Amino acid sequence: MLKQQGDGPACREEVPVWRVPGMRPLLASTALGFAGLSLLMPVAPLWALEGGADELGAGLVNTVLMLFTVIAQLLVGRILQRLGWQRSLALGSCLLGLPALGHLATSQAGAVMALAAVRGLGFGILTVCGATGVAALVEPARRGRAVGAYGLAIAAPQCLLIPVAPWLAERVGFWLVFTCAAVPLLAIPLAPRVARALHDSGDVSTAPAEARDTSRLRRVLIGPIAALLVITAAGGAILTFTPRLLSDPVAVYLALLAFTATAALSRWGFGHVADRRGAAPAIAPLLFASAAGLAVIGAGTAGGSGAAGAVLVVAGMLVVGVAYGGLQNLTLVQAFAAAGERARSSVSVAWNVGFDAGTGLGAFAAGAVVTMSSYAVAYAVLAAATALVGACWAGARWRSRGAASRAAPRTL
């Protein structure tokens, strides 16, 4: 028989990660938060365009969102110490959900950006709490699968809602999207259950941080965070501008579905790969695959609005989606493994900052390049940056293996 919850940490090894105490309410809270975010990620920039903004202004909406997400993520440690898990999670849900309704009042670009700033604060709190909570609830040996489950809770709402949100806004009305985007408020009643489970697991994230070797931490995290930055920059550009990339609403839906569905499956599937073989070996290949996919998307946009161009865009989205989902899982698992258990909270903050900074940077950079040139050039720049980081990662792995082989004792 399975041990009961009170029997200690060993009981968690005997049940699937989905059934670890606290995981279900934590994953449900995550899914509700990302549902609200997913509805507005492609639609809030469209709403700013309705209010008279240009492409750069539209890109700035999600850039502001991610800027304030990063600010909140850097403050989550203090927020947890002051408010505790329950009130911190409830605060994040309120800040993410309530401003969605504010879009009903105005489409003026400044107001849309202000609402994005408030949503970013809530999103920042929820993302760091979610990643830290998953790492606290599940032991390191099964962390890849736990991160995969967490990734699926993130990716499933994106898969279901991002492709359909622009269609709903344009065919039914923006009001429907804005009303539904308040769904993170439904996560508030789940906060006490998550907090109770984290307390029972012995989590100490709300305690003052222990002294750490910050130089070593920066050194071991630079590789995973760099990989995360470039892949999320690609994602930020895709999620912000795909509704403007293709003229056919069906093609837009298929492109976004290809991207989000493959990302969802990859986030779950690569969790098992990370547990069995480690996270590091697959990172460079996925970066190179993403660079190829981005180049194909750029070629599709350069080919005009015909069927051939749409096919190339959808095909590129499929490839980038695999890398986008897989790298989100692998970079987080690799960061936890490289930094060690004592740095768990710092890793969670650094990874989430990298994720959202990359997303915001991608939206801003793509918007700026498109304003000055074209979508084809924007995707070419993203492809080049991704390939460069992939080459750096592959080179570092090659040097590490060479050093290990030279250090190994030789036998006659």
XYZ file of C-alpha atoms in Angstrom:
412
model
C 0.000 0.000 0.000
C 1.041 3.577 -0.497
C 2.211 5.432 2.545
C 0.079 8.252 3.822
C 1.155 11.856 3.502
C 2.388 12.091 7.045
C 4.867 9.255 6.677
C 7.640 11.499 5.392
C 9.446 12.307 2.156
C 9.816 8.707 1.067
C 6.103 8.476 0.384
C 6.492 10.848 -2.558
C 8.665 8.320 -4.373
C 5.789 5.823 -4.537
C 3.227 7.936 -6.355
C 3.237 9.646 -9.779
C 4.352 13.254 -9.708
C 0.770 14.299 -10.528
C -0.372 12.842 -7.198
C 2.306 14.295 -4.945
C 0.482 16.342 -2.275
C 0.138 19.920 -3.424
C 0.997 19.292 -7.073
C -2.563 19.284 -8.383
C -3.601 22.644 -6.889
C -0.226 24.109 -7.871
C -0.595 22.901 -11.462
C -4.213 24.079 -11.571
C -3.166 27.538 -10.344
C -0.452 27.607 -12.985
C -2.867 26.588 -15.736
C -5.402 29.255 -14.744
C -2.724 31.935 -14.614
C -1.337 31.018 -18.012
C -4.852 30.814 -19.455
C -5.337 34.485 -18.674
C -1.924 35.339 -20.045
C -2.417 33.255 -23.213
C -5.659 34.971 -24.154
C -4.063 38.421 -24.027
C -0.570 37.648 -25.364
C -1.652 37.946 -29.031
C -4.797 40.044 -28.440
C -3.496 42.934 -26.273
C -1.106 44.051 -29.083
C -4.011 43.844 -31.539
C -6.070 45.997 -29.170
C -3.267 48.591 -29.110
C -3.252 48.569 -32.921
C -7.008 49.182 -32.813
C -6.230 52.233 -30.685
C -3.831 53.643 -33.276
C -0.451 52.182 -32.274
C 2.069 51.065 -34.916
C 3.972 47.743 -35.015
C 6.601 49.001 -32.574
C 3.899 50.137 -30.164
C 2.167 46.791 -30.435
C 5.425 45.008 -29.651
C 5.959 47.270 -26.649
C 2.760 45.961 -25.019
C 4.271 42.544 -24.392
C 7.679 44.087 -23.733
C 6.187 46.127 -20.883
C 4.366 43.027 -19.652
C 7.629 41.108 -19.432
C 9.615 44.033 -18.014
C 7.290 44.256 -15.033
C 7.204 40.485 -14.803
C 10.980 40.524 -14.339
C 10.739 43.306 -11.742
C 8.229 41.270 -9.737
C 10.325 38.108 -10.054
C 13.308 39.876 -8.507
C 11.113 40.842 -5.545
C 9.312 37.533 -4.989
C 11.709 36.415 -2.238
C 10.830 39.484 -0.168
C 7.142 39.135 -0.986
C 7.142 35.524 0.241
C 8.958 36.458 3.424
C 6.466 39.221 4.168
C 3.189 37.637 2.998
C 3.784 33.878 2.974
C 2.802 31.441 0.241
C -0.983 31.741 0.507
C -1.271 35.516 0.291
C 1.523 35.776 -2.289
C -0.250 33.359 -4.622
C -3.580 35.124 -4.116
C -1.961 38.514 -4.797
C -0.394 37.219 -8.022
C -3.742 35.874 -9.225
C -5.486 39.200 -8.517
C -2.848 41.317 -10.249
C -2.906 39.070 -13.306
C -6.679 38.620 -13.579
C -8.301 41.924 -12.636
C -6.517 44.207 -15.168
C -7.843 42.096 -18.035
C -11.230 43.681 -17.451
C -9.685 47.147 -17.698
C -9.210 46.691 -21.442
C -12.982 46.961 -21.817
C -12.698 50.672 -21.016
C -10.085 51.809 -23.561
C -7.818 50.768 -26.441
C -5.481 53.759 -26.014
C -1.906 52.458 -26.279
C -0.696 54.038 -23.028
C -3.556 52.513 -21.067
C -2.992 49.086 -22.639
C 0.666 49.266 -21.625
C -0.239 50.331 -18.083
C -2.564 47.350 -17.769
C 0.203 45.135 -19.156
C 2.516 46.439 -16.407
C 0.084 45.427 -13.652
C -0.511 42.037 -15.271
C 3.250 41.574 -15.428
C 3.575 42.058 -11.672
C 1.032 39.330 -11.041
C 2.551 37.034 -13.622
C 6.003 37.452 -12.104
C 4.774 36.395 -8.677
C 2.961 33.329 -10.018
C 5.812 32.101 -12.209
C 8.500 32.152 -9.520
C 6.148 30.653 -6.941
C 5.214 27.909 -9.413
C 8.770 26.892 -10.361
C 9.975 27.067 -6.760
C 6.976 25.101 -5.529
C 7.486 22.279 -8.040
C 11.129 21.946 -7.036
C 10.146 21.849 -3.354
C 7.384 19.271 -3.689
C 9.240 16.646 -5.767
C 12.650 15.116 -5.048
C 15.557 15.741 -7.488
C 15.519 12.222 -8.987
C 12.083 12.884 -10.514
C 12.456 16.604 -11.115
C 12.506 16.248 -14.901
C 9.059 14.657 -14.845
C 7.806 17.224 -12.320
C 9.078 20.080 -14.478
C 7.449 18.336 -17.446
C 4.102 18.259 -15.613
C 4.535 21.916 -14.682
C 5.429 22.696 -18.296
C 2.322 20.915 -19.512
C 0.195 23.033 -17.157
C 1.801 26.068 -18.792
C 1.696 24.849 -22.365
C -1.808 23.343 -22.465
C -3.597 26.719 -22.006
C -1.241 28.240 -24.565
C -2.006 25.444 -27.019
C -5.757 25.791 -26.584
C -6.130 29.555 -26.245
C -3.364 31.396 -28.108
C -4.435 30.141 -31.561
C -8.133 30.878 -31.007
C -7.818 34.204 -29.120
C -7.208 36.444 -32.184
C -10.054 34.734 -34.047
C -12.435 35.260 -31.117
C -11.416 38.900 -30.836
C -11.984 39.653 -34.500
C -15.008 37.430 -35.168
C -16.913 37.626 -31.851
C -15.473 40.656 -30.095
C -12.547 41.805 -28.000
C -14.899 42.037 -25.014
C -15.215 38.250 -24.841
C -11.455 37.739 -24.726
C -10.995 40.406 -22.061
C -13.737 38.916 -19.886
C -12.359 35.378 -20.165
C -8.833 36.633 -19.456
C -9.882 37.340 -15.860
C -9.802 33.549 -15.252
C -6.673 33.706 -12.982
C -9.009 34.965 -10.266
C -10.372 31.409 -10.031
C -6.991 30.302 -8.661
C -7.398 32.293 -5.441
C -9.262 29.489 -3.574
C -6.433 27.074 -4.457
C -3.756 29.135 -2.698
C -4.384 27.698 0.823
C -3.986 24.120 -0.438
C -0.690 24.909 -2.154
C 0.616 26.738 0.900
C -0.350 23.868 3.214
C 1.404 21.281 1.040
C 4.570 23.352 0.806
C 4.595 23.798 4.570
C 4.181 20.019 5.048
C 7.002 19.329 2.575
C 9.401 21.350 4.715
C 9.941 24.095 2.145
C 12.042 26.943 3.499
C 11.724 29.379 0.604
C 10.233 32.016 2.865
C 13.239 31.930 5.186
C 16.145 34.373 4.704
C 18.458 33.159 1.959
C 21.641 31.356 2.968
C 24.984 32.759 1.895
C 25.944 31.389 -1.505
C 28.887 31.520 -3.875
C 27.322 34.025 -6.253
C 30.222 33.978 -8.709
C 29.930 30.199 -9.070
C 26.150 30.496 -9.397
C 26.471 33.006 -12.218
C 29.052 30.820 -13.939
C 26.970 27.640 -13.931
C 23.738 29.414 -14.906
C 25.026 31.487 -17.820
C 24.759 28.624 -20.314
C 21.188 27.478 -19.517
C 19.920 31.054 -19.209
C 21.523 32.111 -22.521
C 19.825 29.176 -24.270
C 16.555 30.098 -22.597
C 16.879 33.763 -23.605
C 17.210 33.113 -27.325
C 14.445 30.512 -27.548
C 12.000 32.660 -25.571
C 12.933 35.686 -27.693
C 11.815 33.648 -30.692
C 8.641 32.733 -28.821
C 7.966 36.359 -27.915
C 8.148 37.387 -31.555
C 5.927 34.503 -32.645
C 3.264 35.048 -29.986
C 3.138 38.801 -30.561
C 3.203 39.081 -34.344
C 1.829 35.874 -35.884
C -1.698 37.396 -36.112
C -0.120 40.061 -38.372
C 2.203 37.681 -40.182
C -0.445 35.968 -42.311
C -3.529 37.458 -43.931
C -5.672 34.296 -43.740
C -7.233 33.746 -40.258
C -7.184 29.972 -40.805
C -3.453 30.088 -41.569
C -2.872 32.171 -38.426
C -4.777 29.613 -36.363
C -2.842 26.687 -37.848
C 0.509 28.410 -37.345
C -0.160 29.223 -33.703
C -1.622 25.758 -33.112
C 1.462 24.127 -34.647
C 3.722 26.183 -32.400
C 1.819 25.794 -29.129
C 0.820 22.134 -29.570
C 4.343 20.947 -30.305
C 5.636 23.077 -27.426
C 3.146 21.456 -25.043
C 4.088 17.931 -26.080
C 7.804 18.716 -25.965
C 7.697 20.201 -22.479
C 6.142 16.989 -21.199
C 8.171 14.543 -23.297
C 11.589 16.040 -22.630
C 11.008 15.696 -18.877
C 11.455 11.928 -19.216
C 14.521 12.451 -21.411
C 16.093 14.711 -18.780
C 15.548 12.165 -15.999
C 17.040 9.299 -18.019
C 19.916 10.933 -19.917
C 20.428 14.359 -18.380
C 19.390 17.707 -19.791
C 22.640 19.054 -21.248
C 23.168 16.814 -24.338
C 19.926 17.854 -26.076
C 20.226 21.629 -25.635
C 22.549 22.448 -28.566
C 20.658 20.266 -31.095
C 17.385 21.938 -30.139
C 18.939 25.394 -30.531
C 20.153 24.507 -34.041
C 16.716 23.084 -34.884
C 15.097 26.308 -33.702
C 17.445 28.403 -35.837
C 16.485 26.327 -38.881
C 12.775 26.676 -38.086
C 13.068 30.457 -37.679
C 14.842 30.688 -41.027
C 12.003 28.741 -42.642
C 9.429 31.108 -41.089
C 11.388 34.062 -42.446
C 11.453 32.471 -45.904
C 7.694 31.966 -45.697
C 7.076 35.627 -44.900
C 9.405 36.690 -47.726
C 7.405 34.521 -50.119
C 4.335 36.714 -49.806
C 0.810 35.872 -48.711
C 0.270 32.837 -50.961
C -0.304 29.235 -49.971
C 3.386 28.305 -50.313
C 4.394 31.016 -47.854
C 1.767 29.903 -45.355
C 2.959 26.284 -45.601
C 6.536 27.355 -44.877
C 5.432 29.434 -41.893
C 3.430 26.546 -40.406
C 6.299 24.106 -41.005
C 8.745 26.465 -39.331
C 6.374 26.896 -36.396
C 6.298 23.113 -35.898
C 10.076 22.935 -35.642
C 10.446 25.990 -33.418
C 7.623 24.703 -31.197
C 9.536 21.477 -30.478
C 12.620 23.450 -29.479
C 10.605 26.041 -27.540
C 8.915 23.426 -25.373
C 11.918 21.149 -24.993
C 14.365 23.897 -24.065
C 12.065 25.335 -21.429
C 12.158 21.998 -19.636
C 15.815 21.164 -20.224
C 17.230 24.564 -19.269
C 15.348 24.556 -15.955
C 16.406 20.981 -15.088
C 20.008 21.750 -16.101
C 20.017 24.922 -14.006
C 18.760 23.084 -10.915
C 21.319 20.310 -11.430
C 24.253 22.670 -11.987
C 23.475 25.030 -9.107
C 22.548 22.476 -6.430
C 19.689 22.206 -3.960
C 20.770 25.100 -1.741
C 20.370 27.521 -4.644
C 16.876 26.311 -5.598
C 15.126 29.653 -5.030
C 17.858 31.609 -6.830
C 17.663 29.251 -9.806
C 13.893 29.661 -9.986
C 14.195 33.459 -10.025
C 17.035 33.459 -12.569
C 15.246 31.045 -14.903
C 11.957 32.939 -14.785
C 13.725 36.258 -15.321
C 15.504 34.754 -18.318
C 12.259 33.362 -19.704
C 10.317 36.591 -19.478
C 13.197 38.909 -20.365
C 13.721 36.839 -23.497
C 10.020 36.964 -24.360
C 9.868 40.734 -23.927
C 13.142 41.289 -25.778
C 11.944 39.168 -28.679
C 8.694 41.112 -28.973
C 10.506 44.455 -28.828
C 13.361 43.530 -31.161
C 11.069 41.968 -33.748
C 8.767 44.994 -33.650
C 11.710 47.367 -34.088
C 13.200 45.404 -37.004
C 9.822 45.049 -38.716
C 9.214 48.801 -38.390
C 12.570 49.496 -40.072
C 12.642 46.560 -42.507
C 10.460 43.431 -42.699
C 9.329 40.274 -40.915
C 11.751 38.214 -43.018
C 14.710 40.218 -41.700
C 13.398 39.987 -38.128
C 13.238 36.189 -38.263
C 16.670 36.032 -39.898
C 18.109 37.991 -36.949
C 16.415 35.669 -34.463
C 17.711 32.606 -36.342
C 21.281 33.946 -36.336
C 21.197 34.689 -32.596
C 19.824 31.225 -31.823
C 22.435 29.485 -33.971
C 25.210 31.499 -32.312
C 24.156 30.431 -28.816
C 23.804 26.845 -30.052
C 27.391 26.953 -31.357
C 28.630 28.372 -28.043
C 26.801 25.660 -26.105
C 28.149 22.900 -28.370
C 31.678 24.296 -28.043
C 31.433 24.412 -24.261
C 30.214 20.798 -24.189
C 33.071 19.714 -26.457
C 35.675 21.458 -24.262
C 34.124 19.949 -21.134
C 34.264 16.420 -22.556
C 37.851 16.979 -23.677
C 38.884 18.157 -20.219
C 37.157 15.176 -18.615
C 38.913 12.699 -20.916
C 42.309 14.260 -20.220
C 41.671 14.111 -16.467
C 40.610 10.439 -16.557
C 43.299 7.997 -15.326
C 44.982 5.988 -18.080
C 45.473 2.253 -17.857
C 48.016 0.068 -19.631
